[in-house]
PDB file of N, CA and C in Angstrom:
ATOM      1  N   MET A   1      15.208 -16.110   1.914  1.00 59.00           N
ATOM      2  CA  MET A   1      15.526 -16.561   0.563  1.00 59.00           C
ATOM      3  C   MET A   1      15.764 -15.342  -0.319  1.00 59.00           C
ATOM      4  N   GLU A   2      16.930 -15.239  -0.856  1.00 70.00           N
ATOM      5  CA  GLU A   2      17.239 -14.078  -1.725  1.00 70.00           C
ATOM      6  C   GLU A   2      16.519 -14.211  -3.046  1.00 70.00           C
ATOM      7  N   ASN A   3      16.082 -13.070  -3.529  1.00 68.00           N
ATOM      8  CA  ASN A   3      15.385 -13.004  -4.827  1.00 68.00           C
ATOM      9  C   ASN A   3      14.124 -13.841  -4.842  1.00 68.00           C
ATOM     10  N   GLN A   4      13.419 -13.918  -3.683  1.00 64.00           N
ATOM     11  CA  GLN A   4      12.251 -14.753  -3.639  1.00 64.00           C
ATOM     12  C   GLN A   4      11.118 -14.260  -4.526  1.00 64.00           C
ATOM     13  N   HIS A   5      11.163 -12.932  -4.897  1.00 64.00           N
ATOM     14  CA  HIS A   5      10.112 -12.399  -5.795  1.00 64.00           C
ATOM     15  C   HIS A   5      10.164 -13.128  -7.150  1.00 64.00           C
ATOM     16  N   ARG A   6      11.306 -13.631  -7.523  1.00 68.00           N
ATOM     17  CA  ARG A   6      11.419 -14.341  -8.805  1.00 68.00           C
ATOM     18  C   ARG A   6      10.637 -15.654  -8.814  1.00 68.00           C
ATOM     19  N   GLU A   7      10.314 -16.134  -7.606  1.00 73.00           N
ATOM     20  CA  GLU A   7       9.542 -17.364  -7.451  1.00 73.00           C
ATOM     21  C   GLU A   7       8.011 -17.130  -7.546  1.00 73.00           C
ATOM     22  N   ILE A   8       7.628 -15.896  -7.501  1.00 78.00           N
ATOM     23  CA  ILE A   8       6.171 -15.581  -7.522  1.00 78.00           C
ATOM     24  C   ILE A   8       5.745 -15.365  -8.961  1.00 78.00           C
ATOM     25  N   LYS A   9       4.808 -16.161  -9.393  1.00 84.00           N
ATOM     26  CA  LYS A   9       4.310 -16.084 -10.819  1.00 84.00           C
ATOM     27  C   LYS A   9       3.630 -14.754 -11.070  1.00 84.00           C
ATOM     28  N   GLY A  10       3.884 -14.215 -12.235  1.00 86.00           N
ATOM     29  CA  GLY A  10       3.214 -13.003 -12.676  1.00 86.00           C
ATOM     30  C   GLY A  10       3.911 -11.727 -12.347  1.00 86.00           C
ATOM     31  N   TYR A  11       5.053 -11.782 -11.642  1.00 85.00           N
ATOM     32  CA  TYR A  11       5.804 -10.574 -11.310  1.00 85.00           C
ATOM     33  C   TYR A  11       7.074 -10.496 -12.121  1.00 85.00           C
ATOM     34  N   ARG A  12       7.431  -9.292 -12.431  1.00 88.00           N
ATOM     35  CA  ARG A  12       8.610  -9.033 -13.267  1.00 88.00           C
ATOM     36  C   ARG A  12       9.719  -8.442 -12.381  1.00 88.00           C
ATOM     37  N   GLU A  13      10.898  -8.373 -12.934  1.00 91.00           N
ATOM     38  CA  GLU A  13      12.042  -7.755 -12.260  1.00 91.00           C
ATOM     39  C   GLU A  13      11.849  -6.198 -12.281  1.00 91.00           C
ATOM     40  N   LEU A  14      12.002  -5.564 -11.115  1.00 93.00           N
ATOM     41  CA  LEU A  14      11.837  -4.082 -11.046  1.00 93.00           C
ATOM     42  C   LEU A  14      13.217  -3.434 -11.040  1.00 93.00           C
ATOM     43  N   ASP A  15      13.298  -2.239 -11.646  1.00 94.00           N
ATOM     44  CA  ASP A  15      14.561  -1.541 -11.595  1.00 94.00           C
ATOM     45  C   ASP A  15      14.638  -0.739 -10.300  1.00 94.00           C
ATOM     46  N   GLU A  16      15.808  -0.132 -10.038  1.00 96.00           N
ATOM     47  CA  GLU A  16      16.019   0.565  -8.774  1.00 96.00           C
ATOM     48  C   GLU A  16      15.030   1.728  -8.556  1.00 96.00           C
ATOM     49  N   ASP A  17      14.763   2.462  -9.624  1.00 97.00           N
ATOM     50  CA  ASP A  17      13.816   3.606  -9.517  1.00 97.00           C
ATOM     51  C   ASP A  17      12.443   3.114  -9.156  1.00 97.00           C
ATOM     52  N   GLU A  18      11.996   2.033  -9.767  1.00 96.00           N
ATOM     53  CA  GLU A  18      10.656   1.502  -9.466  1.00 96.00           C
ATOM     54  C   GLU A  18      10.607   1.007  -8.000  1.00 96.00           C
ATOM     55  N   ILE A  19      11.664   0.373  -7.544  1.00 95.00           N
ATOM     56  CA  ILE A  19      11.702  -0.100  -6.170  1.00 95.00           C
ATOM     57  C   ILE A  19      11.680   1.086  -5.225  1.00 95.00           C
ATOM     58  N   GLN A  20      12.379   2.134  -5.537  1.00 98.00           N
ATOM     59  CA  GLN A  20      12.413   3.339  -4.666  1.00 98.00           C
ATOM     60  C   GLN A  20      11.033   3.960  -4.566  1.00 98.00           C
ATOM     61  N   VAL A  21      10.323   4.090  -5.691  1.00 98.00           N
ATOM     62  CA  VAL A  21       8.978   4.689  -5.637  1.00 98.00           C
ATOM     63  C   VAL A  21       8.021   3.817  -4.867  1.00 98.00           C
ATOM     64  N   ILE A  22       8.070   2.483  -5.093  1.00 97.00           N
ATOM     65  CA  ILE A  22       7.234   1.571  -4.331  1.00 97.00           C
ATOM     66  C   ILE A  22       7.477   1.724  -2.837  1.00 97.00           C
ATOM     67  N   ASN A  23       8.765   1.792  -2.482  1.00 98.00           N
ATOM     68  CA  ASN A  23       9.106   1.956  -1.064  1.00 98.00           C
ATOM     69  C   ASN A  23       8.592   3.301  -0.499  1.00 98.00           C
ATOM     70  N   GLU A  24       8.552   4.363  -1.321  1.00 98.00           N
ATOM     71  CA  GLU A  24       8.011   5.616  -0.886  1.00 98.00           C
ATOM     72  C   GLU A  24       6.480   5.456  -0.631  1.00 98.00           C
ATOM     73  N   ILE A  25       5.794   4.746  -1.502  1.00 98.00           N
ATOM     74  CA  ILE A  25       4.382   4.469  -1.322  1.00 98.00           C
ATOM     75  C   ILE A  25       4.176   3.675  -0.042  1.00 98.00           C
ATOM     76  N   LYS A  26       4.997   2.721   0.216  1.00 98.00           N
ATOM     77  CA  LYS A  26       4.872   1.883   1.421  1.00 98.00           C
ATOM     78  C   LYS A  26       5.091   2.730   2.694  1.00 98.00           C
ATOM     79  N   SER A  27       6.068   3.648   2.602  1.00 98.00           N
ATOM     80  CA  SER A  27       6.339   4.525   3.749  1.00 98.00           C
ATOM     81  C   SER A  27       5.175   5.452   4.003  1.00 98.00           C
ATOM     82  N   LEU A  28       4.574   5.954   2.953  1.00 98.00           N
ATOM     83  CA  LEU A  28       3.366   6.817   3.134  1.00 98.00           C
ATOM     84  C   LEU A  28       2.228   5.988   3.746  1.00 98.00           C
ATOM     85  N   GLY A  29       2.168   4.736   3.376  1.00 98.00           N
ATOM     86  CA  GLY A  29       1.159   3.846   3.970  1.00 98.00           C
ATOM     87  C   GLY A  29       1.290   3.747   5.486  1.00 98.00           C
ATOM     88  N   VAL A  30       2.531   3.665   5.938  1.00 98.00           N
ATOM     89  CA  VAL A  30       2.772   3.576   7.387  1.00 98.00           C
ATOM     90  C   VAL A  30       2.319   4.874   8.049  1.00 98.00           C
ATOM     91  N   GLU A  31       2.614   6.028   7.475  1.00 98.00           N
ATOM     92  CA  GLU A  31       2.142   7.296   8.027  1.00 98.00           C
ATOM     93  C   GLU A  31       0.647   7.377   8.046  1.00 98.00           C
ATOM     94  N   ILE A  32       0.014   7.003   6.949  1.00 98.00           N
ATOM     95  CA  ILE A  32      -1.438   7.043   6.853  1.00 98.00           C
ATOM     96  C   ILE A  32      -2.082   6.114   7.906  1.00 98.00           C
ATOM     97  N   GLU A  33      -1.491   4.935   8.057  1.00 98.00           N
ATOM     98  CA  GLU A  33      -2.016   3.990   9.081  1.00 98.00           C
ATOM     99  C   GLU A  33      -2.008   4.572  10.486  1.00 98.00           C
ATOM    100  N   THR A  34      -0.915   5.314  10.799  1.00 98.00           N
ATOM    101  CA  THR A  34      -0.793   5.975  12.104  1.00 98.00           C
ATOM    102  C   THR A  34      -1.937   6.959  12.282  1.00 98.00           C
ATOM    103  N   LEU A  35      -2.178   7.776  11.243  1.00 98.00           N
ATOM    104  CA  LEU A  35      -3.284   8.762  11.324  1.00 98.00           C
ATOM    105  C   LEU A  35      -4.606   8.046  11.474  1.00 98.00           C
ATOM    106  N   VAL A  36      -4.875   7.001  10.654  1.00 98.00           N
ATOM    107  CA  VAL A  36      -6.126   6.306  10.709  1.00 98.00           C
ATOM    108  C   VAL A  36      -6.345   5.708  12.099  1.00 98.00           C
ATOM    109  N   ASN A  37      -5.339   5.116  12.672  1.00 98.00           N
ATOM    110  CA  ASN A  37      -5.444   4.536  13.984  1.00 98.00           C
ATOM    111  C   ASN A  37      -5.766   5.616  15.078  1.00 98.00           C
ATOM    112  N   ARG A  38      -5.203   6.779  14.863  1.00 98.00           N
ATOM    113  CA  ARG A  38      -5.478   7.917  15.776  1.00 98.00           C
ATOM    114  C   ARG A  38      -6.966   8.321  15.621  1.00 98.00           C
ATOM    115  N   LEU A  39      -7.454   8.310  14.407  1.00 98.00           N
ATOM    116  CA  LEU A  39      -8.852   8.694  14.196  1.00 98.00           C
ATOM    117  C   LEU A  39      -9.820   7.652  14.763  1.00 98.00           C
ATOM    118  N   PHE A  40      -9.422   6.389  14.780  1.00 97.00           N
ATOM    119  CA  PHE A  40     -10.250   5.344  15.388  1.00 97.00           C
ATOM    120  C   PHE A  40     -10.445   5.547  16.868  1.00 97.00           C
ATOM    121  N   VAL A  41      -9.447   6.065  17.549  1.00 97.00           N
ATOM    122  CA  VAL A  41      -9.609   6.238  18.993  1.00 97.00           C
ATOM    123  C   VAL A  41     -10.141   7.605  19.387  1.00 97.00           C
ATOM    124  N   GLU A  42     -10.173   8.511  18.447  1.00 96.00           N
ATOM    125  CA  GLU A  42     -10.697   9.877  18.699  1.00 96.00           C
ATOM    126  C   GLU A  42     -12.206   9.737  18.923  1.00 96.00           C
ATOM    127  N   GLN A  43     -12.700  10.334  19.993  1.00 95.00           N
ATOM    128  CA  GLN A  43     -14.102  10.213  20.378  1.00 95.00           C
ATOM    129  C   GLN A  43     -15.077  10.859  19.367  1.00 95.00           C
ATOM    130  N   ARG A  44     -14.613  11.936  18.748  1.00 97.00           N
ATOM    131  CA  ARG A  44     -15.527  12.706  17.917  1.00 97.00           C
ATOM    132  C   ARG A  44     -15.611  12.268  16.451  1.00 97.00           C
ATOM    133  N   THR A  45     -14.965  11.183  16.099  1.00 98.00           N
ATOM    134  CA  THR A  45     -15.004  10.759  14.704  1.00 98.00           C
ATOM    135  C   THR A  45     -16.078   9.694  14.498  1.00 98.00           C
ATOM    136  N   ASP A  46     -16.617   9.675  13.293  1.00 98.00           N
ATOM    137  CA  ASP A  46     -17.617   8.641  12.925  1.00 98.00           C
ATOM    138  C   ASP A  46     -16.787   7.454  12.443  1.00 98.00           C
ATOM    139  N   LYS A  47     -16.806   6.394  13.215  1.00 98.00           N
ATOM    140  CA  LYS A  47     -15.968   5.226  12.929  1.00 98.00           C
ATOM    141  C   LYS A  47     -16.308   4.579  11.601  1.00 98.00           C
ATOM    142  N   ARG A  48     -17.568   4.681  11.172  1.00 98.00           N
ATOM    143  CA  ARG A  48     -17.924   4.123   9.893  1.00 98.00           C
ATOM    144  C   ARG A  48     -17.150   4.783   8.777  1.00 98.00           C
ATOM    145  N   TRP A  49     -17.099   6.150   8.859  1.00 98.00           N
ATOM    146  CA  TRP A  49     -16.392   6.880   7.820  1.00 98.00           C
ATOM    147  C   TRP A  49     -14.882   6.655   7.930  1.00 98.00           C
ATOM    148  N   VAL A  50     -14.372   6.486   9.130  1.00 98.00           N
ATOM    149  CA  VAL A  50     -12.968   6.223   9.279  1.00 98.00           C
ATOM    150  C   VAL A  50     -12.639   4.882   8.600  1.00 98.00           C
ATOM    151  N   SER A  51     -13.521   3.901   8.793  1.00 98.00           N
ATOM    152  CA  SER A  51     -13.366   2.586   8.158  1.00 98.00           C
ATOM    153  C   SER A  51     -13.407   2.695   6.631  1.00 98.00           C
ATOM    154  N   ILE A  52     -14.343   3.449   6.128  1.00 98.00           N
ATOM    155  CA  ILE A  52     -14.457   3.635   4.637  1.00 98.00           C
ATOM    156  C   ILE A  52     -13.178   4.353   4.145  1.00 98.00           C
ATOM    157  N   GLY A  53     -12.737   5.394   4.859  1.00 98.00           N
ATOM    158  CA  GLY A  53     -11.538   6.074   4.449  1.00 98.00           C
ATOM    159  C   GLY A  53     -10.337   5.183   4.483  1.00 98.00           C
ATOM    160  N   LYS A  54     -10.222   4.306   5.512  1.00 98.00           N
ATOM    161  CA  LYS A  54      -9.105   3.387   5.614  1.00 98.00           C
ATOM    162  C   LYS A  54      -9.099   2.455   4.408  1.00 98.00           C
ATOM    163  N   THR A  55     -10.255   1.880   4.081  1.00 98.00           N
ATOM    164  CA  THR A  55     -10.343   0.963   2.953  1.00 98.00           C
ATOM    165  C   THR A  55     -10.006   1.650   1.630  1.00 98.00           C
ATOM    166  N   ASP A  56     -10.527   2.819   1.416  1.00 98.00           N
ATOM    167  CA  ASP A  56     -10.262   3.564   0.198  1.00 98.00           C
ATOM    168  C   ASP A  56      -8.792   3.945   0.068  1.00 98.00           C
ATOM    169  N   LEU A  57      -8.169   4.363   1.194  1.00 98.00           N
ATOM    170  CA  LEU A  57      -6.739   4.704   1.158  1.00 98.00           C
ATOM    171  C   LEU A  57      -5.895   3.448   0.894  1.00 98.00           C
ATOM    172  N   GLN A  58      -6.252   2.318   1.483  1.00 98.00           N
ATOM    173  CA  GLN A  58      -5.557   1.050   1.208  1.00 98.00           C
ATOM    174  C   GLN A  58      -5.635   0.699  -0.264  1.00 98.00           C
ATOM    175  N   THR A  59      -6.854   0.860  -0.826  1.00 98.00           N
ATOM    176  CA  THR A  59      -7.070   0.589  -2.244  1.00 98.00           C
ATOM    177  C   THR A  59      -6.207   1.477  -3.130  1.00 98.00           C
ATOM    178  N   GLY A  60      -6.175   2.738  -2.767  1.00 98.00           N
ATOM    179  CA  GLY A  60      -5.390   3.710  -3.504  1.00 98.00           C
ATOM    180  C   GLY A  60      -3.900   3.397  -3.478  1.00 98.00           C
ATOM    181  N   LEU A  61      -3.399   3.077  -2.273  1.00 98.00           N
ATOM    182  CA  LEU A  61      -1.965   2.745  -2.209  1.00 98.00           C
ATOM    183  C   LEU A  61      -1.648   1.489  -2.966  1.00 98.00           C
ATOM    184  N   MET A  62      -2.544   0.479  -2.934  1.00 98.00           N
ATOM    185  CA  MET A  62      -2.354  -0.739  -3.688  1.00 98.00           C
ATOM    186  C   MET A  62      -2.366  -0.424  -5.190  1.00 98.00           C
ATOM    187  N   ALA A  63      -3.289   0.413  -5.604  1.00 98.00           N
ATOM    188  CA  ALA A  63      -3.359   0.755  -7.036  1.00 98.00           C
ATOM    189  C   ALA A  63      -2.090   1.467  -7.500  1.00 98.00           C
ATOM    190  N   LEU A  64      -1.582   2.356  -6.674  1.00 98.00           N
ATOM    191  CA  LEU A  64      -0.345   3.051  -7.068  1.00 98.00           C
ATOM    192  C   LEU A  64       0.816   2.045  -7.158  1.00 98.00           C
ATOM    193  N   THR A  65       0.893   1.125  -6.226  1.00 97.00           N
ATOM    194  CA  THR A  65       1.919   0.112  -6.268  1.00 97.00           C
ATOM    195  C   THR A  65       1.782  -0.773  -7.495  1.00 97.00           C
ATOM    196  N   ARG A  66       0.574  -1.185  -7.802  1.00 96.00           N
ATOM    197  CA  ARG A  66       0.367  -2.047  -8.977  1.00 96.00           C
ATOM    198  C   ARG A  66       0.648  -1.288 -10.249  1.00 96.00           C
ATOM    199  N   SER A  67       0.431   0.035 -10.278  1.00 97.00           N
ATOM    200  CA  SER A  67       0.716   0.813 -11.452  1.00 97.00           C
ATOM    201  C   SER A  67       2.187   0.756 -11.816  1.00 97.00           C
ATOM    202  N   ILE A  68       3.036   0.603 -10.806  1.00 97.00           N
ATOM    203  CA  ILE A  68       4.471   0.515 -11.036  1.00 97.00           C
ATOM    204  C   ILE A  68       4.891  -0.934 -11.301  1.00 97.00           C
ATOM    205  N   ALA A  69       4.434  -1.860 -10.427  1.00 95.00           N
ATOM    206  CA  ALA A  69       4.864  -3.235 -10.507  1.00 95.00           C
ATOM    207  C   ALA A  69       4.265  -3.914 -11.773  1.00 95.00           C
ATOM    208  N   GLN A  70       3.089  -3.515 -12.153  1.00 95.00           N
ATOM    209  CA  GLN A  70       2.450  -4.086 -13.359  1.00 95.00           C
ATOM    210  C   GLN A  70       2.424  -5.594 -13.367  1.00 95.00           C
ATOM    211  N   PRO A  71       1.841  -6.207 -12.319  1.00 93.00           N
ATOM    212  CA  PRO A  71       1.779  -7.676 -12.325  1.00 93.00           C
ATOM    213  C   PRO A  71       0.903  -8.190 -13.468  1.00 93.00           C
ATOM    214  N   GLU A  72       1.245  -9.356 -13.937  1.00 91.00           N
ATOM    215  CA  GLU A  72       0.511  -9.943 -15.049  1.00 91.00           C
ATOM    216  C   GLU A  72      -0.792 -10.620 -14.612  1.00 91.00           C
ATOM    217  N   SER A  73      -0.924 -10.891 -13.296  1.00 86.00           N
ATOM    218  CA  SER A  73      -2.067 -11.578 -12.827  1.00 86.00           C
ATOM    219  C   SER A  73      -3.222 -10.661 -12.437  1.00 86.00           C
ATOM    220  N   PHE A  74      -4.374 -11.214 -12.276  1.00 85.00           N
ATOM    221  CA  PHE A  74      -5.591 -10.470 -11.934  1.00 85.00           C
ATOM    222  C   PHE A  74      -5.398  -9.889 -10.573  1.00 85.00           C
TER     223      PHE A  74
END
């Protein structure tokens, strides 16, 4: 469905620059996920801390995205 984001309540129309920066954040997320997955299989890492780092990095990427998208909802 084209323009499906218009159907989601609380979201506004983003301009091209905003979309580009959000896509950069998403691309970094893929790179970070690859690193985190590598750390999970590494024998010498503390998996608890890898999990905490993963969660904190996900939160940070989400916060950066929300800083641009500025959704109206909680």
